XYZ file of C-alpha atoms in Angstrom:
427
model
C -4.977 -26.569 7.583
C -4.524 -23.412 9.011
C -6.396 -20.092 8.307
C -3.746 -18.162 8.109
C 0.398 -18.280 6.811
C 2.312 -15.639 7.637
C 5.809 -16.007 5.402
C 8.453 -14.301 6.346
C 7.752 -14.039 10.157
C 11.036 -13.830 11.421
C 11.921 -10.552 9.618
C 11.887 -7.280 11.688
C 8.194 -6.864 10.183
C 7.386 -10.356 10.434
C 7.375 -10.426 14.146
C 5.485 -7.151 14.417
C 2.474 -9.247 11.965
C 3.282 -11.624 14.020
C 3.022 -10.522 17.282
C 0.093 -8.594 16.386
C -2.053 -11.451 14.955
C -1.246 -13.866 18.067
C -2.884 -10.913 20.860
C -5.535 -10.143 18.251
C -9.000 -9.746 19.981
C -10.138 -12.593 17.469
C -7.501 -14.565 18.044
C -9.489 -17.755 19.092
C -11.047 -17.821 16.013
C -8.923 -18.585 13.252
C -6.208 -20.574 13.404
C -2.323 -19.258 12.422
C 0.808 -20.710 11.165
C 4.307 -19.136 10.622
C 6.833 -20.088 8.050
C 10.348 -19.043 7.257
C 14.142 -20.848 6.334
C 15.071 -21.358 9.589
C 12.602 -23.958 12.337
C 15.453 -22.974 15.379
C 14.548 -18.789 14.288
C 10.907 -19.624 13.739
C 10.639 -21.196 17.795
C 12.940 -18.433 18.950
C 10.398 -16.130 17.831
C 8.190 -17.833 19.606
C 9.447 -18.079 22.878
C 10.214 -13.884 22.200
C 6.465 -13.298 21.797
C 5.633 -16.310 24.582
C 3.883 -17.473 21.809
C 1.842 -21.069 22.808
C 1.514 -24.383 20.243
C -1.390 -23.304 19.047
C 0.619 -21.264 16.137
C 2.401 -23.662 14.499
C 5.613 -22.953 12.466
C 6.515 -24.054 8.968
C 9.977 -24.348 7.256
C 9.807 -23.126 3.796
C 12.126 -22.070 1.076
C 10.177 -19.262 -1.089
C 12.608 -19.934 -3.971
C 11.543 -23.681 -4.194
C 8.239 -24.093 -5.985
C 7.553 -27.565 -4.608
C 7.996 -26.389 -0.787
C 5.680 -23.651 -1.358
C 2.972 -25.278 -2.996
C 2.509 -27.404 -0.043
C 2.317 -25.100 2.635
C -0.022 -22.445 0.591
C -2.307 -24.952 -0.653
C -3.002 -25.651 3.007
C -4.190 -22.587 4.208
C -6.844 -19.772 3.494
C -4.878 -16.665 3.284
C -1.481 -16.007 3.111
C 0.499 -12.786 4.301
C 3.723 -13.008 2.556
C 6.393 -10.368 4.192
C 9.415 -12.220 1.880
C 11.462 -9.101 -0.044
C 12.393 -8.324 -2.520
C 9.500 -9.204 -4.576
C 10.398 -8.956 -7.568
C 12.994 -11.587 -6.777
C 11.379 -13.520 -4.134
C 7.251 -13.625 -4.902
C 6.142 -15.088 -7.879
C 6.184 -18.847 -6.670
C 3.867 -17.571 -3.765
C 1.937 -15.627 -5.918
C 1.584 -18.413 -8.578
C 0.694 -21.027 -6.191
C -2.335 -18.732 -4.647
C -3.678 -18.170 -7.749
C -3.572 -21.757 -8.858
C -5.312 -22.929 -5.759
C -7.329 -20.109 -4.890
C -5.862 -18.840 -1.942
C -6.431 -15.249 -1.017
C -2.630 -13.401 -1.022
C -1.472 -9.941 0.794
C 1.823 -8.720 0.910
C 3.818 -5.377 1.537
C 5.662 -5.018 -2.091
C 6.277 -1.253 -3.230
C 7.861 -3.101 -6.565
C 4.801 -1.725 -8.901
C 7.147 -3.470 -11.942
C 6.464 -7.004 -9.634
C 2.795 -6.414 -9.528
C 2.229 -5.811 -12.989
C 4.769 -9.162 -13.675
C 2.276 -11.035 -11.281
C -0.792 -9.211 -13.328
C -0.111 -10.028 -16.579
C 0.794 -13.668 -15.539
C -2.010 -14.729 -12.630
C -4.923 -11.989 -13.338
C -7.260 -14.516 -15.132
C -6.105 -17.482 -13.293
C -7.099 -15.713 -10.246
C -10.234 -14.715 -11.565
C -11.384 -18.586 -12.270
C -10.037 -19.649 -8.871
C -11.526 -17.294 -6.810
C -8.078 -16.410 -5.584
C -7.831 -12.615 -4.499
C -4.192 -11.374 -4.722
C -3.674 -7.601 -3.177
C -0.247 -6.547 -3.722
C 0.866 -2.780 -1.251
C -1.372 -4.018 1.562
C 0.585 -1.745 3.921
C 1.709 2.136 4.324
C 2.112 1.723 0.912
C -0.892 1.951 -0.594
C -3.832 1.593 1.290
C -4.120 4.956 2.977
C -3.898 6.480 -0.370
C -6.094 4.171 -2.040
C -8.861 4.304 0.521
C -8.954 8.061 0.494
C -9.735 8.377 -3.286
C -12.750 5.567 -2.755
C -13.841 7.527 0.486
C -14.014 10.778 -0.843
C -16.115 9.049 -4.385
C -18.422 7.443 -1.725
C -18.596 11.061 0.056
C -19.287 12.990 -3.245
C -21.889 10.050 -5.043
C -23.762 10.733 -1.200
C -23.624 13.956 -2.050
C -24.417 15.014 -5.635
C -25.365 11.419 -6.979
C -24.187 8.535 -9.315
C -23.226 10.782 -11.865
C -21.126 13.004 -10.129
C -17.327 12.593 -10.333
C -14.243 13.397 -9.021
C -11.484 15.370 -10.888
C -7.769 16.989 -9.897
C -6.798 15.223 -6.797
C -3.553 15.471 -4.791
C -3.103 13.844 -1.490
C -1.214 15.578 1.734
C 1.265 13.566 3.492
C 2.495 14.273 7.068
C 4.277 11.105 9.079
C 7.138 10.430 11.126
C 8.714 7.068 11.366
C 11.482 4.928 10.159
C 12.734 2.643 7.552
C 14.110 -1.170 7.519
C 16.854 -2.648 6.164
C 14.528 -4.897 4.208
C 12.331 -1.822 2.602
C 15.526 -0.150 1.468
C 16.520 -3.073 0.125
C 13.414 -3.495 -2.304
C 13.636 -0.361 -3.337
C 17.211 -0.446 -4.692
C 15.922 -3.504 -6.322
C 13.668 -1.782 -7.933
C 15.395 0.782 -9.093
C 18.060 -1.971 -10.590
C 15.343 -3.363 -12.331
C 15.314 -2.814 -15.922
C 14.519 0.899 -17.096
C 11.743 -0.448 -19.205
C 10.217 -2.751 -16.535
C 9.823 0.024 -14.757
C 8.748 2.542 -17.109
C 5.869 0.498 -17.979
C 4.834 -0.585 -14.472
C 5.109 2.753 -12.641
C 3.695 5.104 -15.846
C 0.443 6.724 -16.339
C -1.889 3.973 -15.583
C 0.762 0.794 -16.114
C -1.206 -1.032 -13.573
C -4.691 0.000 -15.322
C -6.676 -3.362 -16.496
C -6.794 -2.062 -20.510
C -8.366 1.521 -20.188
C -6.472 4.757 -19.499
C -7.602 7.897 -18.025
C -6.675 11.676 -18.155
C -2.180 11.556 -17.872
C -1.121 12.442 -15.011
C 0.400 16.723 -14.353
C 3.842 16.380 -13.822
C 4.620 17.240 -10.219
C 5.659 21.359 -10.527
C 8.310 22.519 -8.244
C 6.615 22.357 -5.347
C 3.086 22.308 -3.919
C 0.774 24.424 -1.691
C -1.083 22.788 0.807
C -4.870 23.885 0.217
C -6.724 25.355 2.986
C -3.095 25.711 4.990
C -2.843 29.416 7.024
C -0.175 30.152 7.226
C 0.659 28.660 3.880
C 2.350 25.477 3.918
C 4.576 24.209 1.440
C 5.412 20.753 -0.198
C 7.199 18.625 -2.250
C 6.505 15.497 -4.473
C 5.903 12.656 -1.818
C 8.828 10.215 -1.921
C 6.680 6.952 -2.654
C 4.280 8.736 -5.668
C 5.139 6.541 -8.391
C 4.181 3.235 -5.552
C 0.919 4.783 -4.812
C -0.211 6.503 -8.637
C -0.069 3.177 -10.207
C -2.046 1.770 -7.415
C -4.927 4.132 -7.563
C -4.957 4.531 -10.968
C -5.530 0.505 -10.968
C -8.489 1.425 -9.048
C -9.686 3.640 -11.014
C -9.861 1.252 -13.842
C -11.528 -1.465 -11.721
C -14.257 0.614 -10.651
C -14.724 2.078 -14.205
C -15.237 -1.637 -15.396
C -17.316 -2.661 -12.588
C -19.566 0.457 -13.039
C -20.603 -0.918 -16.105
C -22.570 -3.510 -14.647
C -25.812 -2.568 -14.066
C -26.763 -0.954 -10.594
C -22.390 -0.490 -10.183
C -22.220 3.338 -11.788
C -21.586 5.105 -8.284
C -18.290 2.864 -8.711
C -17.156 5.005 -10.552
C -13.889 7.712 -10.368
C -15.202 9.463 -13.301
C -13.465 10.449 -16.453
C -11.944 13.820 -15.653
C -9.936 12.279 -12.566
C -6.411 12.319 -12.077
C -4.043 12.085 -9.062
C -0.744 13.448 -7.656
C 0.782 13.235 -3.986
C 2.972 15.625 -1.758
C 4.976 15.451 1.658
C 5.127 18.768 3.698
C 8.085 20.765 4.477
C 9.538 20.807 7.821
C 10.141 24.989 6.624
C 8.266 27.618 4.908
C 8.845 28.780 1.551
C 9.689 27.102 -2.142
C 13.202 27.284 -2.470
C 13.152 24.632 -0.010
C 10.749 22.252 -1.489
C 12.623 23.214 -4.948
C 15.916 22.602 -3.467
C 14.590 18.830 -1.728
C 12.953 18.091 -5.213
C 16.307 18.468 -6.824
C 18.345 16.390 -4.125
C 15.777 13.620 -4.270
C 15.549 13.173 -8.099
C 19.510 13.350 -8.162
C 19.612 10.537 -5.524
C 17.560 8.252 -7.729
C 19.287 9.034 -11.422
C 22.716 8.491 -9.270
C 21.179 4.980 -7.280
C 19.168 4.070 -10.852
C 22.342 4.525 -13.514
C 25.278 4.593 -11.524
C 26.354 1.162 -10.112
C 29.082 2.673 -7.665
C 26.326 4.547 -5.685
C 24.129 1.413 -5.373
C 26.981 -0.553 -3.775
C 27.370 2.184 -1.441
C 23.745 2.543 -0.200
C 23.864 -1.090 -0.158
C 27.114 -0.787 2.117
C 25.212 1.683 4.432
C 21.937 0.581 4.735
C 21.291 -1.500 8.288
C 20.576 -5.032 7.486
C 17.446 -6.888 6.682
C 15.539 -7.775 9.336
C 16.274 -4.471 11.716
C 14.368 -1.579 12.400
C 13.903 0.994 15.405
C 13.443 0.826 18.780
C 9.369 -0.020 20.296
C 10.028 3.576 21.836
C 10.326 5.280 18.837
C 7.956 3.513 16.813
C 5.315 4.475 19.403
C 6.389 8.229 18.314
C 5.704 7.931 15.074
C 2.060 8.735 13.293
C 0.779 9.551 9.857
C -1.734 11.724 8.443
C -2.676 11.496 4.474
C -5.448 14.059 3.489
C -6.620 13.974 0.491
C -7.884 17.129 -1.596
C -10.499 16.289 -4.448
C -11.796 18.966 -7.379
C -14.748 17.611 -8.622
C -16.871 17.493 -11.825
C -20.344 19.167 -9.720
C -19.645 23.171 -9.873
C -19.099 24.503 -5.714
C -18.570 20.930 -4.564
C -15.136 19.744 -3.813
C -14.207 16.779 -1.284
C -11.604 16.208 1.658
C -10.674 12.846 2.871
C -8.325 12.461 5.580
C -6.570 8.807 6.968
C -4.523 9.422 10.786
C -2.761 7.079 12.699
C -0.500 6.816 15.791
C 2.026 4.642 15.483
C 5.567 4.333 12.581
C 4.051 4.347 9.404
C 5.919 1.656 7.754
C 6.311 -0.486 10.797
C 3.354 -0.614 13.465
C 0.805 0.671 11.192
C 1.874 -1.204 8.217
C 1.902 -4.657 10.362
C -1.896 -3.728 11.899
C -2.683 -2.716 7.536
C -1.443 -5.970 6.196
C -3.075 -8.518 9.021
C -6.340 -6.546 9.530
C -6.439 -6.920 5.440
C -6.374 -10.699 6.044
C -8.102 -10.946 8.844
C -11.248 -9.393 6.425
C -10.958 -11.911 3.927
C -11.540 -14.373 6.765
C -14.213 -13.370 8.724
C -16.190 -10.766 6.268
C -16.001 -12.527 3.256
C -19.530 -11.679 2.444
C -19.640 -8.341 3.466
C -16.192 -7.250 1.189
C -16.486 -6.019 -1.928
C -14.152 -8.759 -3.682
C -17.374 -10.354 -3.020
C -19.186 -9.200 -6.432
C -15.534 -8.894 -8.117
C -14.345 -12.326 -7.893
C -11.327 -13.661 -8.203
C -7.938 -11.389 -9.201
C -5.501 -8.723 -8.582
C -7.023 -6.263 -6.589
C -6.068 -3.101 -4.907
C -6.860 -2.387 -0.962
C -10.045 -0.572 -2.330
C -11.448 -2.884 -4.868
C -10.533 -5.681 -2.942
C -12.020 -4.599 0.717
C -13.153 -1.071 0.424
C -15.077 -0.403 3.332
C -14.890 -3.208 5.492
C -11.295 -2.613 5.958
C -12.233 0.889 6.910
C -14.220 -0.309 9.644
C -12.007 -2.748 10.620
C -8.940 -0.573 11.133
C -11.109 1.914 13.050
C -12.034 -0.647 15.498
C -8.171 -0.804 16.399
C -8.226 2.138 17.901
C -5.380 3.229 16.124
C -6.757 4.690 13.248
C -9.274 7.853 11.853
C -10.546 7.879 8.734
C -13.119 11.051 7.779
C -14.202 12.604 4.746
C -16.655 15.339 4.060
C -17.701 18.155 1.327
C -15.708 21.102 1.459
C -15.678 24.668 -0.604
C -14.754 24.151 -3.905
C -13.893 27.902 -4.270
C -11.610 28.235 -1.142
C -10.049 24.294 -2.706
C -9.152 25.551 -5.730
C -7.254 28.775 -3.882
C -5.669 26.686 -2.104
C -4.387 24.439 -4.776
C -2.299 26.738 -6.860
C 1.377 25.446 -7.287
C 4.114 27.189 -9.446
């Protein structure tokens, strides 16, 4: 029995999670297996990391059922880093939920999720089981600045209080695997109504919908920015939207409950997220908008241009050098209107460290690592059993815990809701 599986550790990501959980400050207590196809890759990875018996490795096939109910039934959490999901999860997924095993993975395959939702939601929920799907980059930044900055405004102006128009602020620098590209050209291959229902106005929400969405204009302007900055629609929106919106469902339910109602979004909120420009102006932003929506028709309907991206994409399992993924950082702030007339709210996550590599591998185990040792504290706690989101899942406590890193600022604060809403205008 161990307390935690990490499947998938001998992928470019998997070592980082690995590597990271084996020198974690709490390291000598919980205990930690690794799995994969291969037992020669599995010890070579150890003896890379200098990695002592104390991990123990695991050969396992995700695609047969038997093999993985086994190992998962075995152990208290399981971080699954196994892409694509949508080809690749379900079996992991189903055998959590079955046995009540809490899950986390790195999928930014919203039409997997609400597969695995429809399917293992109420199993889940009479297990105990808590699966949390986009435990990395992708979403949790996002999704814990919307539940900071409703913890910051119900502090503020009370339970009643909500929040409204809110658009998140992305600036990062960092890289992209083989394996990431790969899921997302599997998602885009996956059927056009799969993914119209997953990744649309609340396709992740459990059965209540809120205000729809704006549609993203032509480009953004970054509120409060002098000299005026510019953006465009962030590249991973429809990962993140569906994510928060999910949320914002969960904490509308749960607010029902009596003593719950600060849980609550509100009803007037919606979302929307934007990158900044490297250059001033719109045309810019319009001109990037364009390029990026023509890349995805062309990768979505036209099978020659998927072959090719598959042709030039670096293979699973690589990624950049330690060097440069020491360069890299992120910063998400988050802009909130709000229903309480002067009040508006500003959240802000920062980082140091590539987004989707060293930050996402400290995201994902740091999640686990809470439903191990702060079970009681998290609030998955009062929720039970299910799929969860970073912020219904472990809110705060995750927060805390990715502070203590060292890595990682989170702030959020009441701002000027005149100056906000100045700043806000788009065209």
């Amino acid at each position: 029995m161990s307390d935690i599986l990490v499947l998938g550790a001998t992928g470019f990501t998997g070592r980082l999670v690995t590597r990271y959980l084996a020198n974690h400050p709490q390291r000598s207590s919980f205990t930690l297996s690794i799995a994969g196809r291969s037992a020669s890759k599995l010890e070579e990875l150890k003896r890379e990391l200098k990695i002592d018996d104390s991990v123990r490795t695991v050969q396992v096939d995700v695609t047969q059922a038997a093999q993985v109910e086994e190992v998962v039934r075995a152990v208290k959490v399981v971080i699954n880093i196994v892409g694509p999901y949508w080809r690749w999860a379900e079996p992991v997924i189903r055998a959590c939920a079955v046995h009540g095993v809490d899950y986390v993975d790195l999928s930014a395959e919203m039409p997997m999720t609400r597969a695995m939702i429809l399917k293992y939601d109420y199993i889940a929920s009479k297990t105990g089981a808590h699966i949390v799907p986009a435990s990395g980059f992708d979403t949790v930044p996002a999704d814990l600045n919307v539940l900071l900055a409703n913890k910051t405004l119900k502090a503020a102006a009370g339970a009643g209080a909500g929040l409204a128009r809110t658009l998140a602020v992305y600036r990062i620098e960092g890289g992209i695997s083989g394996g990431t590209l790969d899921s997302i050209l599997t998602t885009i291959s996956i059927p056009a109504a799969h993914r119209d229902e997953a990744m649309g106005d609340y396709g992740l929400s459990p059965g209540i919908k809120g205000i729809q969405s704006p549609r993203p204009p032509a480009y953004f302007t970054v509120p409060h920015s002098r000299p005026r900055e510019y953006a465009m629609e962030w590249i991973m929106a429809r990962i993140n939207i569906p994510t928060v919106q999910r949320s914002w469902g969960l904490h509308a339910l749960a607010s029902l409950q009596p003593g719950r109602a600060e849980e609550a979004y509100g009803p007037r909120f919606t979302y929307q997220e934007s990158m900044t420009l490297p250059v001033p102006g719109f045309l810019p932003a319009v001109l990037l908008n364009i390029t990026w929506y023509a890349l995805i028709a062309s990768l979505a309907y036209l099978a020659p241009a998927r072959w090719l991206a598959k042709k030039l994409i670096p293979p699973s399992g690589s990624g950049p050098s330690e060097e440069a993924m020491e360069k890299g950082f992120m910063d998400v702030t988050t802009y909130a209107e709000t229903d309480v007339p002067g009040v508006a709210v500003k959240s802000v996550a920062r980082a140091r460290g590539d987004p989707g590599y060293i930050l996402s591998s400290m995201l994902i185990s740091e999640s686990a690592l809470a439903f191990l040792f702060d079970a009681d504290e998290i609030p998955a706690k009062k929720r039970g059993g299910g799929v969860h989101t970073p912020s219904t899942a472990l809110g705060e406590v995750l927060v805390r815990r990715l502070k203590d890193t060292g890595r990682f600022e989170f702030e959020s604060s009441i701002v000027d809701a005149d100056e906000e809403a100045e700043g806000r205008k788009t065209r």
